[in-house]
PDB file of C-alpha atoms in Angstrom:
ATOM      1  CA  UNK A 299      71.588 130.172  66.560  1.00 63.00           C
ATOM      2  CA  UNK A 300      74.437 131.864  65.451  1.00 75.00           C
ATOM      3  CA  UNK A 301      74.707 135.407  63.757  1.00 88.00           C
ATOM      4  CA  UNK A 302      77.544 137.412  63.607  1.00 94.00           C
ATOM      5  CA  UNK A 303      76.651 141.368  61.580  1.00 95.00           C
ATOM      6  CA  UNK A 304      79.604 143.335  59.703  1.00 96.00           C
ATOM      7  CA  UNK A 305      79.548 146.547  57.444  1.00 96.00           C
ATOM      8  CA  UNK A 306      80.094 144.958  53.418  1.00 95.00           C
ATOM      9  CA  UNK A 307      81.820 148.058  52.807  1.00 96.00           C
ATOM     10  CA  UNK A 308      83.572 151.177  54.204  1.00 98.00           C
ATOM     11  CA  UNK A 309      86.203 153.726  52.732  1.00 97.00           C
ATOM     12  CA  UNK A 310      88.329 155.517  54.633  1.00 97.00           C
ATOM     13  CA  UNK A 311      91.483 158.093  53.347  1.00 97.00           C
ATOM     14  CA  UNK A 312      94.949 157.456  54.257  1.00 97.00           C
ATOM     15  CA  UNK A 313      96.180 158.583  57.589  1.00 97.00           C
ATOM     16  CA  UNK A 314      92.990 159.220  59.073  1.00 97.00           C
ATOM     17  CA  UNK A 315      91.365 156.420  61.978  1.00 97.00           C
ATOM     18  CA  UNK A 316      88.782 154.202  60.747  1.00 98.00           C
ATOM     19  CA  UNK A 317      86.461 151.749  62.696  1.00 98.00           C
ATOM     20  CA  UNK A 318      85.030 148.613  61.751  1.00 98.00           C
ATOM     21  CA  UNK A 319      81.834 146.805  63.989  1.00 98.00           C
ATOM     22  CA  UNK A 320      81.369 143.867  64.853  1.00 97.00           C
ATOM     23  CA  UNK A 321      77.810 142.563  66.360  1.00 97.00           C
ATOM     24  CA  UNK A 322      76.987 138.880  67.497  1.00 95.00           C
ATOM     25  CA  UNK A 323      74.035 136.708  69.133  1.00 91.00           C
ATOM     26  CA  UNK A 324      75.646 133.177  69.537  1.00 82.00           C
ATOM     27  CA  UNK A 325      74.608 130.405  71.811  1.00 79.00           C
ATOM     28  CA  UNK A 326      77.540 131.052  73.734  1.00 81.00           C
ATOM     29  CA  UNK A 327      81.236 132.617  73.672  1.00 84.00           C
ATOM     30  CA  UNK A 328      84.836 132.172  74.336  1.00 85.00           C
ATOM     31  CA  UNK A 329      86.226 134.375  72.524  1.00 90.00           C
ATOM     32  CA  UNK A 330      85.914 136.911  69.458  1.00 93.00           C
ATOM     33  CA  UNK A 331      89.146 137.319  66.653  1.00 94.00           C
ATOM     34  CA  UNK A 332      89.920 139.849  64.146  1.00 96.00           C
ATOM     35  CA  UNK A 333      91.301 138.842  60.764  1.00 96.00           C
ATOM     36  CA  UNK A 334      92.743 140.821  57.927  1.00 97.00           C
ATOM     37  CA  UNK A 335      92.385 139.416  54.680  1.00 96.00           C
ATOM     38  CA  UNK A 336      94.405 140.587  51.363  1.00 96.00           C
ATOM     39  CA  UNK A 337      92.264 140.308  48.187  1.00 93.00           C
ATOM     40  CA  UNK A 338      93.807 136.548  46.746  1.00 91.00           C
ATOM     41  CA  UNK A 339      95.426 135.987  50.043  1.00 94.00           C
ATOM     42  CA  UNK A 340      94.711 133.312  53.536  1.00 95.00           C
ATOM     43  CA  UNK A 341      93.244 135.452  56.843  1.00 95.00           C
ATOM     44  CA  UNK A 342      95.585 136.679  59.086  1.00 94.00           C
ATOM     45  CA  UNK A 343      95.170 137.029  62.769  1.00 92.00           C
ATOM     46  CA  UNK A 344      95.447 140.589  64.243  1.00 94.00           C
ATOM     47  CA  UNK A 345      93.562 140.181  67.830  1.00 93.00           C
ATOM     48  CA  UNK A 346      91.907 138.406  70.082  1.00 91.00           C
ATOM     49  CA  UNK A 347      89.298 139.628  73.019  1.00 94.00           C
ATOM     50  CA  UNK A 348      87.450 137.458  75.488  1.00 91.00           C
ATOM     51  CA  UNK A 349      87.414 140.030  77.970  1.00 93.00           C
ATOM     52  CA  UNK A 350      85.490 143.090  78.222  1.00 96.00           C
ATOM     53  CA  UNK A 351      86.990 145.963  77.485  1.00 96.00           C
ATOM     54  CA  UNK A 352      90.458 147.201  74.492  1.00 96.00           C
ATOM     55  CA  UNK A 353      93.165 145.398  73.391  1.00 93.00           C
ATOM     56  CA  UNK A 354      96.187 147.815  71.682  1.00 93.00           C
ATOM     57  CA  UNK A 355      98.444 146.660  69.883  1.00 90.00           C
ATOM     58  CA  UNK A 356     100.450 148.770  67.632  1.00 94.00           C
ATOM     59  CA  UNK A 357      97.857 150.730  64.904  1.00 96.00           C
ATOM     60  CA  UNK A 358      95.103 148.396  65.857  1.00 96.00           C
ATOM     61  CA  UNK A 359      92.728 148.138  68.544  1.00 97.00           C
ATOM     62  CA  UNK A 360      90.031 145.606  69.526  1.00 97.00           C
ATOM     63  CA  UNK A 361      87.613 146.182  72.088  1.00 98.00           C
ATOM     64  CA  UNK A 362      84.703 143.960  73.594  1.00 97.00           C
ATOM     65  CA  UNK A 363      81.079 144.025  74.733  1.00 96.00           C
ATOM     66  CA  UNK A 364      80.350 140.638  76.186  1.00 94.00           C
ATOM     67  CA  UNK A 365      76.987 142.180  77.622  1.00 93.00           C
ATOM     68  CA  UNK A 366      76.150 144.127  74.116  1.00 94.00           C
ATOM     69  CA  UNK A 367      76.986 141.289  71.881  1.00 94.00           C
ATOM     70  CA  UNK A 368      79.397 144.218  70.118  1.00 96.00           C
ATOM     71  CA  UNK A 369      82.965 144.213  68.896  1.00 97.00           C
ATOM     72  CA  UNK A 370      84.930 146.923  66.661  1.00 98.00           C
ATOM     73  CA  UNK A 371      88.735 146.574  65.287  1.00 98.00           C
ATOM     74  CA  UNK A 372      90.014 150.418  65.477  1.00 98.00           C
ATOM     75  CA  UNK A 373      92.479 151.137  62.509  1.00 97.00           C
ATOM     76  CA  UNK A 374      94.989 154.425  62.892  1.00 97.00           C
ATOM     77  CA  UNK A 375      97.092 156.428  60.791  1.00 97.00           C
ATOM     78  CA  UNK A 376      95.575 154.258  57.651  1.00 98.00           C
ATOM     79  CA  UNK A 377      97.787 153.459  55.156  1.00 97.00           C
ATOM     80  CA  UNK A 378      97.074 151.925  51.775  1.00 97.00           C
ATOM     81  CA  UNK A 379      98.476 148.383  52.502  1.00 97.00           C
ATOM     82  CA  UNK A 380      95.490 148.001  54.923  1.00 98.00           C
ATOM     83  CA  UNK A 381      92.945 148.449  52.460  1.00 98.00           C
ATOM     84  CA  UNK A 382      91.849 144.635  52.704  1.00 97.00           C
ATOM     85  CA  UNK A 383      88.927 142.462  54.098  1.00 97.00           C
ATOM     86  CA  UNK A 384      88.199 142.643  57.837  1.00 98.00           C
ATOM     87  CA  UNK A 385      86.973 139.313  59.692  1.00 97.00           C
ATOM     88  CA  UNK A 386      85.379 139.405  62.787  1.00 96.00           C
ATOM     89  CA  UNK A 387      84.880 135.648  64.299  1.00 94.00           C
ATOM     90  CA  UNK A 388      83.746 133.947  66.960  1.00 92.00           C
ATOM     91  CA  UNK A 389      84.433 130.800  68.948  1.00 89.00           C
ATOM     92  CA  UNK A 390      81.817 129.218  70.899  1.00 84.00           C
ATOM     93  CA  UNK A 391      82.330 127.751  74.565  1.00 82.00           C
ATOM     94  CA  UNK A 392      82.998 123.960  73.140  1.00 75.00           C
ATOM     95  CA  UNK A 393      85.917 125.821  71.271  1.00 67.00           C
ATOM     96  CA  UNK A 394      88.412 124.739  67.948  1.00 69.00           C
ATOM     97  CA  UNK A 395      86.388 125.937  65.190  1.00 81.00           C
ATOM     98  CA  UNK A 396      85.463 129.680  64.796  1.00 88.00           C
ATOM     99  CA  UNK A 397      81.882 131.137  63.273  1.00 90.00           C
ATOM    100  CA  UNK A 398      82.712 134.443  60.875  1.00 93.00           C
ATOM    101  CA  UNK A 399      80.999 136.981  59.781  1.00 93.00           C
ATOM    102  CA  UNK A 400      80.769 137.655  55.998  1.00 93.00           C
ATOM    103  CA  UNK A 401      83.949 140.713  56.364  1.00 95.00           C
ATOM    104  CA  UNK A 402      83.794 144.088  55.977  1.00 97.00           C
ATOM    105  CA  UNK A 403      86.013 145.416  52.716  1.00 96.00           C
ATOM    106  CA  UNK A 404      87.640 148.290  53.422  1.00 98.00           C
ATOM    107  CA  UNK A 405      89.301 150.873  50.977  1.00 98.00           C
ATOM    108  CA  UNK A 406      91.734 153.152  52.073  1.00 98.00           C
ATOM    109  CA  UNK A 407      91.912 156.198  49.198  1.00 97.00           C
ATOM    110  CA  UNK A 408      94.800 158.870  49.102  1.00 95.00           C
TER     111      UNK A 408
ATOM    112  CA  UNK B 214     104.485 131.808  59.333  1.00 59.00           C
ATOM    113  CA  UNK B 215     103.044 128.389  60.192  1.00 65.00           C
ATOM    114  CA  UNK B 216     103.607 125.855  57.615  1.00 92.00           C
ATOM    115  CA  UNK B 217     100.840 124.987  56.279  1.00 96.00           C
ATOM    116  CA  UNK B 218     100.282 124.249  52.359  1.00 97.00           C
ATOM    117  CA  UNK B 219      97.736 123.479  50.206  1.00 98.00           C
ATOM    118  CA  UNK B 220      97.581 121.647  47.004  1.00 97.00           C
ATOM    119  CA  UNK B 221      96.388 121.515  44.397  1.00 97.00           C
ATOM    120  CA  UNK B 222      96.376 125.675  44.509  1.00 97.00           C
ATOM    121  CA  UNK B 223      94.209 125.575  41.560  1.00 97.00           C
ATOM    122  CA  UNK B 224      91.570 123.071  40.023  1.00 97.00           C
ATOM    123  CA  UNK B 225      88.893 122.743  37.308  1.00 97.00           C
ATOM    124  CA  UNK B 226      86.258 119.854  37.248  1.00 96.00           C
ATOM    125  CA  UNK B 227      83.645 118.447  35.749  1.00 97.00           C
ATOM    126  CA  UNK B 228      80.301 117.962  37.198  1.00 97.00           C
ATOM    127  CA  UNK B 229      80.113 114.372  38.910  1.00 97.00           C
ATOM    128  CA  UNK B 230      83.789 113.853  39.667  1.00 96.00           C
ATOM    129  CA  UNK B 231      85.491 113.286  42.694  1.00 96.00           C
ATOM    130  CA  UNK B 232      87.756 115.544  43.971  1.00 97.00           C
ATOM    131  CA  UNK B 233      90.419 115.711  46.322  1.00 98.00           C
ATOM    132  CA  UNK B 234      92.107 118.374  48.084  1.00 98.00           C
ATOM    133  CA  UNK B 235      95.151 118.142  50.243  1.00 98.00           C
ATOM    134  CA  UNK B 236      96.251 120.439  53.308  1.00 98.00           C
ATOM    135  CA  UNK B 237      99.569 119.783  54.881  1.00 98.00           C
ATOM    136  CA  UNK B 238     101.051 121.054  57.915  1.00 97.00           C
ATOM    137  CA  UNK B 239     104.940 120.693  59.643  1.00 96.00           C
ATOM    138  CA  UNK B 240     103.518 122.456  62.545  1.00 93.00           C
ATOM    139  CA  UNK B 241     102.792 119.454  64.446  1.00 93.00           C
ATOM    140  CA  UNK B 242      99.380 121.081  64.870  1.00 92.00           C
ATOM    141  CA  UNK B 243      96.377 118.888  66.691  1.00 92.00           C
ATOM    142  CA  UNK B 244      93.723 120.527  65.431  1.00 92.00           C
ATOM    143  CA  UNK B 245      92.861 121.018  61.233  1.00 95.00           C
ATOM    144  CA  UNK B 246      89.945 122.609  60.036  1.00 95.00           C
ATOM    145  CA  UNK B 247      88.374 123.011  56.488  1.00 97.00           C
ATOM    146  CA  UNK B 248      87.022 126.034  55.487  1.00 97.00           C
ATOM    147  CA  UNK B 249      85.047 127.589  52.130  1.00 97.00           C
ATOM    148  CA  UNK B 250      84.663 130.876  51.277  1.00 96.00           C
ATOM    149  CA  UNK B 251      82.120 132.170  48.872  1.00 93.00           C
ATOM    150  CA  UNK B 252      81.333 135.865  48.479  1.00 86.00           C
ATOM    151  CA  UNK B 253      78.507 137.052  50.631  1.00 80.00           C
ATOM    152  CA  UNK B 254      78.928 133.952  53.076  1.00 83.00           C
ATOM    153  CA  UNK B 255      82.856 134.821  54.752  1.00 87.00           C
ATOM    154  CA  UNK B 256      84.503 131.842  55.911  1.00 94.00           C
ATOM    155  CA  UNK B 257      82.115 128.991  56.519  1.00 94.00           C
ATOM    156  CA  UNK B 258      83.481 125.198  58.662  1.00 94.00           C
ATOM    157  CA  UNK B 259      83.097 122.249  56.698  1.00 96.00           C
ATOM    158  CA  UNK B 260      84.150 119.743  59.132  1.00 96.00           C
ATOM    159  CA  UNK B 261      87.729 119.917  61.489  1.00 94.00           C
ATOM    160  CA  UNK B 262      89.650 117.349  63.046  1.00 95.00           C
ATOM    161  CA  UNK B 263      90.767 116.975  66.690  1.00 92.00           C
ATOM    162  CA  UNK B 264      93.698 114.096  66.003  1.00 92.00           C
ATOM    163  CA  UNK B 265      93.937 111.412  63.837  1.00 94.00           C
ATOM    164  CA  UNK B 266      91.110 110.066  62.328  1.00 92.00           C
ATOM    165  CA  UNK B 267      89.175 111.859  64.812  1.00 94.00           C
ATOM    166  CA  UNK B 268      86.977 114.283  63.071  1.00 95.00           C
ATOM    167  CA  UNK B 269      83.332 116.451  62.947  1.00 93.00           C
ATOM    168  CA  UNK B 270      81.378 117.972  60.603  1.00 93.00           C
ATOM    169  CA  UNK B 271      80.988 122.127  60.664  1.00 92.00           C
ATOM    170  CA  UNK B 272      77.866 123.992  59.197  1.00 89.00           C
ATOM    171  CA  UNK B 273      78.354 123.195  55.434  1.00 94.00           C
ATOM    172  CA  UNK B 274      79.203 119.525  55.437  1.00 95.00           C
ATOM    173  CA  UNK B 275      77.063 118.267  53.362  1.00 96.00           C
ATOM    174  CA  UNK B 276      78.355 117.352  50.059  1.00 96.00           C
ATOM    175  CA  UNK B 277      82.224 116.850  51.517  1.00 97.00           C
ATOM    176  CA  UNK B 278      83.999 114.286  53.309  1.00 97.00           C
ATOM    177  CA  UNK B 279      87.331 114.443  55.323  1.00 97.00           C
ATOM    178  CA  UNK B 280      90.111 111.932  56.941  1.00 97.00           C
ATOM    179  CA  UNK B 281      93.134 112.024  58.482  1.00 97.00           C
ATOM    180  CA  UNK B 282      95.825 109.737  58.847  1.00 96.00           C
ATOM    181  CA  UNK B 283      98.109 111.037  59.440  1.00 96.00           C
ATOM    182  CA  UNK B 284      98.933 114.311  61.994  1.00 96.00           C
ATOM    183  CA  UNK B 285     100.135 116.238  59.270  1.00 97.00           C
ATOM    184  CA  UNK B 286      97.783 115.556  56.327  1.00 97.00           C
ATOM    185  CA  UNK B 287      93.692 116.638  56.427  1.00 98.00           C
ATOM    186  CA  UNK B 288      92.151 115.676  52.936  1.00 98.00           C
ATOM    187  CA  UNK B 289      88.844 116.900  51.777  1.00 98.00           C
ATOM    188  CA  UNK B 290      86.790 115.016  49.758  1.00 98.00           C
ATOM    189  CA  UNK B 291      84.036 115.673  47.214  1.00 97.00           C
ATOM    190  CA  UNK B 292      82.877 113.037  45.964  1.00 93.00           C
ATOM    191  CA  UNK B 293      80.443 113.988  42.925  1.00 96.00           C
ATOM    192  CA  UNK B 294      81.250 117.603  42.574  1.00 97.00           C
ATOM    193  CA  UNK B 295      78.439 119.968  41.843  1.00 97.00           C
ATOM    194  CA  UNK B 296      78.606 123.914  40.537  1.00 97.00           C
ATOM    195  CA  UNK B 297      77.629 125.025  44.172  1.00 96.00           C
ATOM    196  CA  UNK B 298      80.734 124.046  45.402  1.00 97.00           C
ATOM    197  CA  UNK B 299      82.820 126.206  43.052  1.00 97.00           C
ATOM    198  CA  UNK B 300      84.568 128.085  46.201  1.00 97.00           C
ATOM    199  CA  UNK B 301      87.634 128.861  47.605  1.00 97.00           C
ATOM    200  CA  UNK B 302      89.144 126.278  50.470  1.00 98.00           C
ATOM    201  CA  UNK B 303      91.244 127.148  53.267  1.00 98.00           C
ATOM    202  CA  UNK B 304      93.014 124.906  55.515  1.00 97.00           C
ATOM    203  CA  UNK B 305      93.384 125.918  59.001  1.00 95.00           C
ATOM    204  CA  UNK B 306      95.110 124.454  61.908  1.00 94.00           C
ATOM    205  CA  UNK B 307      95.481 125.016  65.912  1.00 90.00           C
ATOM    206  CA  UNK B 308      97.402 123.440  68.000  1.00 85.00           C
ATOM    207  CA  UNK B 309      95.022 123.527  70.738  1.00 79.00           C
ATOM    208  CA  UNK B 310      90.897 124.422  70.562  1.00 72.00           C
ATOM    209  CA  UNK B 311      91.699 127.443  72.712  1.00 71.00           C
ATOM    210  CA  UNK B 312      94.697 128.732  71.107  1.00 69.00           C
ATOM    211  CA  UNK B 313      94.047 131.632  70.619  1.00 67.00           C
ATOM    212  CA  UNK B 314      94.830 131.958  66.386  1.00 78.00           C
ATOM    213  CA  UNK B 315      94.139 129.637  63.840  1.00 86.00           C
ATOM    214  CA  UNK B 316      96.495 129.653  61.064  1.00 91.00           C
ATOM    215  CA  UNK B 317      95.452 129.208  57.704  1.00 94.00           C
ATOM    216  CA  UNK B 318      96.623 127.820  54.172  1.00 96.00           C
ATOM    217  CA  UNK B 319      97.216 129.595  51.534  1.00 96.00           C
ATOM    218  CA  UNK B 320      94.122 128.392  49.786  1.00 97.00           C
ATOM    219  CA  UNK B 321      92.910 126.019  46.413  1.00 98.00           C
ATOM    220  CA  UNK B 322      90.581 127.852  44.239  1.00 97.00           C
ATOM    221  CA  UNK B 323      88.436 124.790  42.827  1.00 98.00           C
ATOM    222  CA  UNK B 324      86.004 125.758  39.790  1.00 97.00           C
ATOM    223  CA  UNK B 325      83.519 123.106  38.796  1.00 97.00           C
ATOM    224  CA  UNK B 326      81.923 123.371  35.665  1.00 96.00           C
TER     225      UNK B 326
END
């Protein structure tokens, strides 16, 4: 089966570091994605891990738990434009088509 | 960004009708992929294509139907729309099934009533 867990909802303030989990049991994997997702707006790609271990780049961070089933997207220095929707996916070992998780809304306040 | 496009953006229906929506890409892109999204649920795959008229179904077909003709043109078809699949739709496309980003559409919002 597939299951992929995210937080509904998290707040964070503005210029502080905020991070988002990710946790999957899939029959398989190659490969887990991060999306960010503007209220009214398509999902755009921030990162991709199918290695262990972080991936930097820029603000955000991804890092990877193949053995833990675990992922988390690290936000820093928050700024309003990222309060948005948060999509962690995964794509299973056939590839093409990804399985999400239901996104984690996050609100960044002043 | 890609170019991919959606249309109609917007659409209200009926109960019973058949709808059709249209997802076009200049990307050259193999690989489309349909997409609803329903609060609650994320982003769930109602069927994808891997070249023309070559296509699957994902984990909420039922209800839908797809074809493609055409390399840049995936349509998805209901064909006796029901309230349940008041959603929104996104397009997606990849130009291989390890890239490693899909690219999506900017979305129709259908409402059936």
């Amino acid at each position: 089966g597939q299951n992929i867990d995210q937080p509904t909802e998290m707040t964070a303030t503005e210029g502080a570091i905020v991070q988002i989990n990710c946790t999957y049991q899939t029959s398989g994997f190659n490969g887990l994605f991060w999306y960010q997702q503007h209220a009214g707006e398509a999902p755009t790609f921030l990162s991709y891990n199918v290695l262990d271990g972080l991936e930097e780049k820029g603000r955000f961070s991804s890092f990877l738990s193949r053995s833990k089933g675990y992922s988390y997207l690290l936000l820093k220095e928050l700024q309003m434009k990222d309060s948005a929707s948060y999509l962690c996916a995964v794509r299973p070992p056939e590839g093409g088509k990804l399985i999400f998780g239901q996104g984690t809304e996050l609100s960044v306040k002043p | 960004d890609a170019g991919i496009t959606q249309s109609p953006r917007h659409k209200v229906t009926e109960t019973g009708t058949p709808v059709t929506l249209r997802c076009h890409q200049t990307e050259n892109h193999r690989y489309m992929y349909w997409y609803r999204q329903d609060p609650g649920h994320g982003l769930r795959l109602i069927h994808y294509s891997y070249g023309v008229k070559d296509t699957d179904k994902g984990e909420v077909s039922d209800g839908y139907s797809v074809s493609r003709s055409k390399t840049e043109d995936f349509l998805l078809t209901l064909e006796s729309a029901t309230s349940s699949q008041t959603s929104v739709y996104f397009c997606a496309i990849s130009e291989t099934p390890d890239m490693n980003e899909q690219y999506f559409g900017p979305g129709t919002r259908l409402t059936v009533t």
